[in-house]
Short mmCIF file of C-alpha atoms and ligand atoms in Angstrom, two decimals:
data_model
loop_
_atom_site.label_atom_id
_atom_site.label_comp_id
_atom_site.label_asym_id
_atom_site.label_seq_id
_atom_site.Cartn_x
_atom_site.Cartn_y
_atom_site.Cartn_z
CA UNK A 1 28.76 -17.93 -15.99
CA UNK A 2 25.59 -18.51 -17.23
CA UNK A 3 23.09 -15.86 -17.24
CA UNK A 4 19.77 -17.24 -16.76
CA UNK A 5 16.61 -15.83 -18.63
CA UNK A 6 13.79 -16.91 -19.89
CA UNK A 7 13.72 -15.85 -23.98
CA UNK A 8 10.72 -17.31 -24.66
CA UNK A 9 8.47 -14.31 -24.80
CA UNK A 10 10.78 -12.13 -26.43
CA UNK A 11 12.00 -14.60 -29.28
CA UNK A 12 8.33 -14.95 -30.13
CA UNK A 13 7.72 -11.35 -30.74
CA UNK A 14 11.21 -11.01 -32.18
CA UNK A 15 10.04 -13.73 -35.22
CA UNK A 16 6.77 -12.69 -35.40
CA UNK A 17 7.69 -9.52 -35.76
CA UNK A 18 10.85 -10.25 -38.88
CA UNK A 19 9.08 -13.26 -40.14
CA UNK A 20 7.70 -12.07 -43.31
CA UNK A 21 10.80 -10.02 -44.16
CA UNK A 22 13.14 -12.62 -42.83
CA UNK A 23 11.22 -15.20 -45.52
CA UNK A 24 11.31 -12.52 -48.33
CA UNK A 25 14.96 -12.44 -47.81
CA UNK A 26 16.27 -16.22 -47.15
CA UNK A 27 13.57 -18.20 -48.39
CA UNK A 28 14.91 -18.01 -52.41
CA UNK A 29 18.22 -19.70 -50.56
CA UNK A 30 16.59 -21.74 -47.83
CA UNK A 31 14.42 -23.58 -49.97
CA UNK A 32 16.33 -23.66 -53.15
CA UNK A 33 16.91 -27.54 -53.52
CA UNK A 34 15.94 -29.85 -50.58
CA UNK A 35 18.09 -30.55 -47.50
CA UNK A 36 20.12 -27.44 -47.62
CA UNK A 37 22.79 -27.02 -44.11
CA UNK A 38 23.29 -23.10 -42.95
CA UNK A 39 24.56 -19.89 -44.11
CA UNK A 40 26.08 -21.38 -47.10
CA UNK A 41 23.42 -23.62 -48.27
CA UNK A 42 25.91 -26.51 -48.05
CA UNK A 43 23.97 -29.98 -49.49
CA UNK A 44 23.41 -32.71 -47.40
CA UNK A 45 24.84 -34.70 -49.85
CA UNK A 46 28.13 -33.42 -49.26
CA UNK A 47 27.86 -33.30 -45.55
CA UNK A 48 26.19 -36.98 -45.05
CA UNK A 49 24.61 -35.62 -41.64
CA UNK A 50 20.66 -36.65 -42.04
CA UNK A 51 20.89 -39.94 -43.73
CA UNK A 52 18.02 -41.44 -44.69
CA UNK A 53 15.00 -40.35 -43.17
CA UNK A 54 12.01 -42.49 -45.19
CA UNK A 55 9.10 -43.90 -42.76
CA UNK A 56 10.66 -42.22 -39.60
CA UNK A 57 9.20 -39.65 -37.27
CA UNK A 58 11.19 -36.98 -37.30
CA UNK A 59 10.87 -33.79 -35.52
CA UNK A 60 12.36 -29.95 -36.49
CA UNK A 61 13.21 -27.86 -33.68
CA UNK A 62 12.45 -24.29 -34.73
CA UNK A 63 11.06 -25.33 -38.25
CA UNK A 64 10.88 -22.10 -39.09
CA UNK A 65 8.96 -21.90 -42.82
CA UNK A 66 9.30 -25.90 -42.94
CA UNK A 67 11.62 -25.84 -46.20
CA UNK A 68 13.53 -28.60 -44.44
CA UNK A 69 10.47 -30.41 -43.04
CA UNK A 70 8.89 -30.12 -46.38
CA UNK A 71 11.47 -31.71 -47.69
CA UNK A 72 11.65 -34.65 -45.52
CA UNK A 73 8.05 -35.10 -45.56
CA UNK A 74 8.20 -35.34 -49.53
CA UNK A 75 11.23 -38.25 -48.88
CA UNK A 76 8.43 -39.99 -46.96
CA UNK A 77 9.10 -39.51 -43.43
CA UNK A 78 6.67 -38.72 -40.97
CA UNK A 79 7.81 -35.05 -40.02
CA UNK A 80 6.51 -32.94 -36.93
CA UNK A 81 7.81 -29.40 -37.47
CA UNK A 82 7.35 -27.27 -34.10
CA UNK A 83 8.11 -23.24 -33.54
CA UNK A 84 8.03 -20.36 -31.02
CA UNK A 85 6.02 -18.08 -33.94
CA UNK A 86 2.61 -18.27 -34.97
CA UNK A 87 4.11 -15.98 -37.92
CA UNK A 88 6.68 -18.31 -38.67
CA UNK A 89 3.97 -21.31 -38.61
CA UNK A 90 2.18 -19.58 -40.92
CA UNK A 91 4.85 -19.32 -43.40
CA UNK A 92 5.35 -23.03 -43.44
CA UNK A 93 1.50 -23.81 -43.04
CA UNK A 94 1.39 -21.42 -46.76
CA UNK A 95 4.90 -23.22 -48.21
CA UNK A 96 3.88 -26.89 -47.17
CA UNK A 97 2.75 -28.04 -50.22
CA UNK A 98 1.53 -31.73 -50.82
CA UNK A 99 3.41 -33.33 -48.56
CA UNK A 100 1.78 -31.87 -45.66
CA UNK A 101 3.41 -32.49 -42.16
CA UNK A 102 1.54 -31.39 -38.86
CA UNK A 103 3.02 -28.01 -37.45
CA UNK A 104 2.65 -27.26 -33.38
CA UNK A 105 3.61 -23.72 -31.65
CA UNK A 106 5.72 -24.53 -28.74
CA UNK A 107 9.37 -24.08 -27.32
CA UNK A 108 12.45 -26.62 -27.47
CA UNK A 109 12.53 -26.09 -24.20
CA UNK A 110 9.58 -27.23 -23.14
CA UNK A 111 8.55 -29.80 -25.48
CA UNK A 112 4.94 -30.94 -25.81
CA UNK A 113 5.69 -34.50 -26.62
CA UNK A 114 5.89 -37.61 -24.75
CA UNK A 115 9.12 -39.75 -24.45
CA UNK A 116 10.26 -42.03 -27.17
CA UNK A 117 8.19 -39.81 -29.93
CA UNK A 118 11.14 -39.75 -32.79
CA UNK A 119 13.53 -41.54 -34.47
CA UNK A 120 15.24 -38.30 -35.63
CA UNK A 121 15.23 -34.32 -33.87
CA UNK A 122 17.22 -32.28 -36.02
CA UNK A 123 16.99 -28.08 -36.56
CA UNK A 124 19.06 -25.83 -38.77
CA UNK A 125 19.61 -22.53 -36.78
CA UNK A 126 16.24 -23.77 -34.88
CA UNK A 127 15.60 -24.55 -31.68
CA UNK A 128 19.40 -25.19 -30.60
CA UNK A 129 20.15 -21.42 -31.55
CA UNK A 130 17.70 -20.42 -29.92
CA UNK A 131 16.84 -21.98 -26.41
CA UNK A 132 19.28 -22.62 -23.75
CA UNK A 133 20.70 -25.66 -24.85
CA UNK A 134 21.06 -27.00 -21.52
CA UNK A 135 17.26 -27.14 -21.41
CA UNK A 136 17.15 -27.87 -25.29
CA UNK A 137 19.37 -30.56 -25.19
CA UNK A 138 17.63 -32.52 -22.37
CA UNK A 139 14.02 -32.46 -23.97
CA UNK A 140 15.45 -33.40 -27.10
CA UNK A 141 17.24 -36.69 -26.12
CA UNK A 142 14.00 -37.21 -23.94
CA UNK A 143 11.61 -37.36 -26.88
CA UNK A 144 14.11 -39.65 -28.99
CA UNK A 145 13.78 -43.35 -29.04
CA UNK A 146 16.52 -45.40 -28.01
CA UNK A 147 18.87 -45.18 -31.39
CA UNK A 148 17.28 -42.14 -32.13
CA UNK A 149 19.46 -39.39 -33.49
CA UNK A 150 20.01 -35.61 -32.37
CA UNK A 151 21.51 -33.78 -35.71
CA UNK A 152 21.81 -30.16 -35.53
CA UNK A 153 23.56 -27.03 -37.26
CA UNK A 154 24.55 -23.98 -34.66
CA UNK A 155 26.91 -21.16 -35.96
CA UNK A 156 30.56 -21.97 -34.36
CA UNK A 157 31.96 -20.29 -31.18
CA UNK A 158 34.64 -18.67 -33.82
CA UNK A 159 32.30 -16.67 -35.79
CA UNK A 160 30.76 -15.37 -32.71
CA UNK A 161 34.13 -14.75 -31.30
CA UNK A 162 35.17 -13.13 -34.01
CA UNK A 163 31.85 -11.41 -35.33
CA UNK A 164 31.85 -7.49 -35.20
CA UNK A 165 28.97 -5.86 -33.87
CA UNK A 166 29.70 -2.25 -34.97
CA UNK A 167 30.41 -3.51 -38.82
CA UNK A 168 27.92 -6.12 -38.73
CA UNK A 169 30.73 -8.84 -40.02
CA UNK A 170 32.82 -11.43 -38.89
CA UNK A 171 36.41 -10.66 -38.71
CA UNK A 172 39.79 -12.07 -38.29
CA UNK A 173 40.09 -10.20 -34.84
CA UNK A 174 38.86 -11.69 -31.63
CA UNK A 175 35.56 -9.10 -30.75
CA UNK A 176 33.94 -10.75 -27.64
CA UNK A 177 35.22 -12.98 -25.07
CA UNK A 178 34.47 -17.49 -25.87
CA UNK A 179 34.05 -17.85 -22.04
CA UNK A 180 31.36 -14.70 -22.09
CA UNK A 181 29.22 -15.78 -25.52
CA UNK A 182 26.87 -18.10 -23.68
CA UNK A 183 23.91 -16.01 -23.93
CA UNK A 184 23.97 -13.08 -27.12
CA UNK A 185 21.56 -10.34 -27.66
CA UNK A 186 19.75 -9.91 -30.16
CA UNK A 187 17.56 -6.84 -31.17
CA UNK A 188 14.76 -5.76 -28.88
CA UNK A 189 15.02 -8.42 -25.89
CA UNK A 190 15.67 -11.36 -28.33
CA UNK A 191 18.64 -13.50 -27.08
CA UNK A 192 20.51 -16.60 -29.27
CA UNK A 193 22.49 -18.92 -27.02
CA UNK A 194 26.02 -20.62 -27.90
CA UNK A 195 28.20 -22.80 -25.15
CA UNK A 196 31.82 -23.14 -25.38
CA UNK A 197 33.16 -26.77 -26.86
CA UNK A 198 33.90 -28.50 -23.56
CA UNK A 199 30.31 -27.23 -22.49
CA UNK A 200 28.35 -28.31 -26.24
CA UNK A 201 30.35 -31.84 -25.20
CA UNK A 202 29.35 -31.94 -21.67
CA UNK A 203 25.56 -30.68 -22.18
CA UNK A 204 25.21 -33.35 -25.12
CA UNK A 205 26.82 -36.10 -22.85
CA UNK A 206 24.81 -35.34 -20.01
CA UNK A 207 21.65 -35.99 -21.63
CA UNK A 208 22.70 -39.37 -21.96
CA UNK A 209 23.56 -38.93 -26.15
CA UNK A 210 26.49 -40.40 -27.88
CA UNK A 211 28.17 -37.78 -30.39
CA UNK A 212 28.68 -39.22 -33.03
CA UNK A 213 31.00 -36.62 -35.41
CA UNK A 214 30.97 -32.68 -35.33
CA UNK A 215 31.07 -31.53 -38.63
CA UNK A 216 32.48 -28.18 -39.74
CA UNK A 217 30.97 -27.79 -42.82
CA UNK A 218 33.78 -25.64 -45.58
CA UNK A 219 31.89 -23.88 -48.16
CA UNK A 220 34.63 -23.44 -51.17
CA UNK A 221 36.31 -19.66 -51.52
CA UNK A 222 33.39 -18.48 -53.60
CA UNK A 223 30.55 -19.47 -52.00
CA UNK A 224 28.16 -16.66 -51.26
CA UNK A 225 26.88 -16.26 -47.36
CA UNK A 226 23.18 -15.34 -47.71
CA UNK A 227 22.83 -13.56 -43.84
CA UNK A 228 26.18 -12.02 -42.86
CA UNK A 229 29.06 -10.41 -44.48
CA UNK A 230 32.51 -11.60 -43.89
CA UNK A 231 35.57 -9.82 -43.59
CA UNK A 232 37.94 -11.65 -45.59
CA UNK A 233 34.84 -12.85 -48.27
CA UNK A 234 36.36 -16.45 -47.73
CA UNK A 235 36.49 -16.42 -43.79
CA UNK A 236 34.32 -19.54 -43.64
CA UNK A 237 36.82 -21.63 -45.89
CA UNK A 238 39.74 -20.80 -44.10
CA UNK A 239 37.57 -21.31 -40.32
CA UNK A 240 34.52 -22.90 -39.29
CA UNK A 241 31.73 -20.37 -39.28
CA UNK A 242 28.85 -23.42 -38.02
CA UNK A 243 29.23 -27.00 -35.97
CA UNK A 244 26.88 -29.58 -37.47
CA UNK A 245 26.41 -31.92 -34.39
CA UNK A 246 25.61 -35.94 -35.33
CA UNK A 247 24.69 -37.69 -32.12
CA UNK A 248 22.67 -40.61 -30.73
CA UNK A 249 20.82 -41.87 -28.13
CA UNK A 250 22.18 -45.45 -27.04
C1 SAM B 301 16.76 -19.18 -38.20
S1 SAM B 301 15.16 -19.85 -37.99
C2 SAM B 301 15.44 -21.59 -38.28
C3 SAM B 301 14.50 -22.13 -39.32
C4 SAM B 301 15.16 -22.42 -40.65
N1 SAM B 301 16.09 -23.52 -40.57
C5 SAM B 301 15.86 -21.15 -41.11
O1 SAM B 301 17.09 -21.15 -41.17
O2 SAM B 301 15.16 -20.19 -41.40
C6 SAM B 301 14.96 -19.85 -36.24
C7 SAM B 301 13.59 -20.33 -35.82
O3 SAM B 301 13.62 -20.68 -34.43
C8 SAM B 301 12.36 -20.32 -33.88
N2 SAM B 301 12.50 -20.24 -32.44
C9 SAM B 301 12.99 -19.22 -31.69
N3 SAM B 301 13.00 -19.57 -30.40
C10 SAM B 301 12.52 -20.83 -30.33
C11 SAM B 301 12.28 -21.74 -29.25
N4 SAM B 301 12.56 -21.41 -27.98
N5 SAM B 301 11.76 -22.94 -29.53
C12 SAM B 301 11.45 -23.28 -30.81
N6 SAM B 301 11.66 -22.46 -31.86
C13 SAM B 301 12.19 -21.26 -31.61
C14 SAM B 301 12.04 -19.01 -34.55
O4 SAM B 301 10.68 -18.67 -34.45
C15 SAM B 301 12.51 -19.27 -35.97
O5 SAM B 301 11.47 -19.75 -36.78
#
């Protein structure tokens, strides 16, 4: 059952508040090369998720410090990158560069952009993670043109399943209920969302998108996870730690 909040207030204070640390810690990863997927920095490349972006309006849900947008905007598309936290704005307004993209403070939720805006909405731990997707979801195929695509990285049902609050790891034992995860707490008042498969599926479909592949992207046995430990080291290459979504809108 879903419990219904609104996080908007407290996710704002919760980034402003860890922005600058949260920057000083993942940035070096983050923004290592261009068009890096998740906790293990998997390339785009590899994945083939994105495709090619050049000339289209794009839009990043929970840009964050823009090192995706940046990136995009460099390729030569025409990249909006929107956030919850003025902090978190600022880091990207600093980290922008020459390529410079227009950034706008506002909630995936409730997006400030008329319909038919983008060719592409895509986030990376952004604005799917953290606003209800059934509300997410909905703006996001509403602002997409018809054709327009809906890519997007959340961490996977298993890890959260499986991820240990008291040890601060994931683990090979079952921790939490996958019917309960729906909404998760984070520290003070600051709630991340996940939905079970069938719901991801029926949420997606509902807003009238086409999926087009889930991806679990495998980082090989050695590959480091920059933001949480994992109990074995290679959990995430023996089960899928994130879902990379690829879907359009007919
Ligand atoms: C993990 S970061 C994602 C950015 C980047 N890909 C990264 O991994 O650092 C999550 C971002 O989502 C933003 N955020 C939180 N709630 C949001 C909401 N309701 N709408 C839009 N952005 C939100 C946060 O401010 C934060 O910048």
């Amino acid at each position: 059952m879903s419990r219904r909040v609104d996080s908007i207030p407290a996710n704002r204070r919760f980034w402003n508040r860890i922005s600058e640390a949260y920057q000083q810690k993942h940035d070096p990863q983050i923004g290592a090369k261009p068009r890096l997927w998740g906790t293990y920095a998997i390339p785009d490349a590899h994945l083939q998720a994105l495709g090619d972006v050049t000339g289209k309006r794009v839009l990043e849900l929970g840009c964050g410090a823009g090192q995706w947008s940046r990136a995009l905007a460099a390729e030569g598309a025409t990249v909006v990158g929107i956030d919850l936290s003025e902090a978190q704005l600022a880091a990207a307004a600093t980290a922008m560069g020459a390529a410079s993209y227009p950034l706008v403070q506002g909630a995936a939720e409730q997006l400030p952009f008329a319909a038919d805006s983008f060719d592409v909405v895509f986030c990376d731990y952004g604005g799917l993670s953290w606003a209800p997707p059934r509300l997410a979801v909905p703006q996001a195929a509403r602002v997409l043109r018809r054709g327009g695509r809906l890519v997007f990285n959340v961490a996977s049902p298993w890890f959260e399943a499986c991820y240990d609050e008291e040890t601060s790891r994931a683990t090979t034992t079952l921790q939490q209920d996958y019917f309960g995860l729906d909404t998760i707490d984070e520290d003070e008042g600051a709630v991340s969302y996940q939905l079970t498969y069938g719901d991801w599926i029926r949420v997606l479909r509902g807003a009238g998108l086409v999926i087009d592949d889930l991806i679990e992207p495998r980082p090989g046995p050695g590959t480091a996870n920059g933001y949480n430990r994992t109990d074995p080291p290679d959990w995430a290459h023996r089960w899928p730690a994130e879902m990379l979504w690829v879907t359009h809108k007919p």
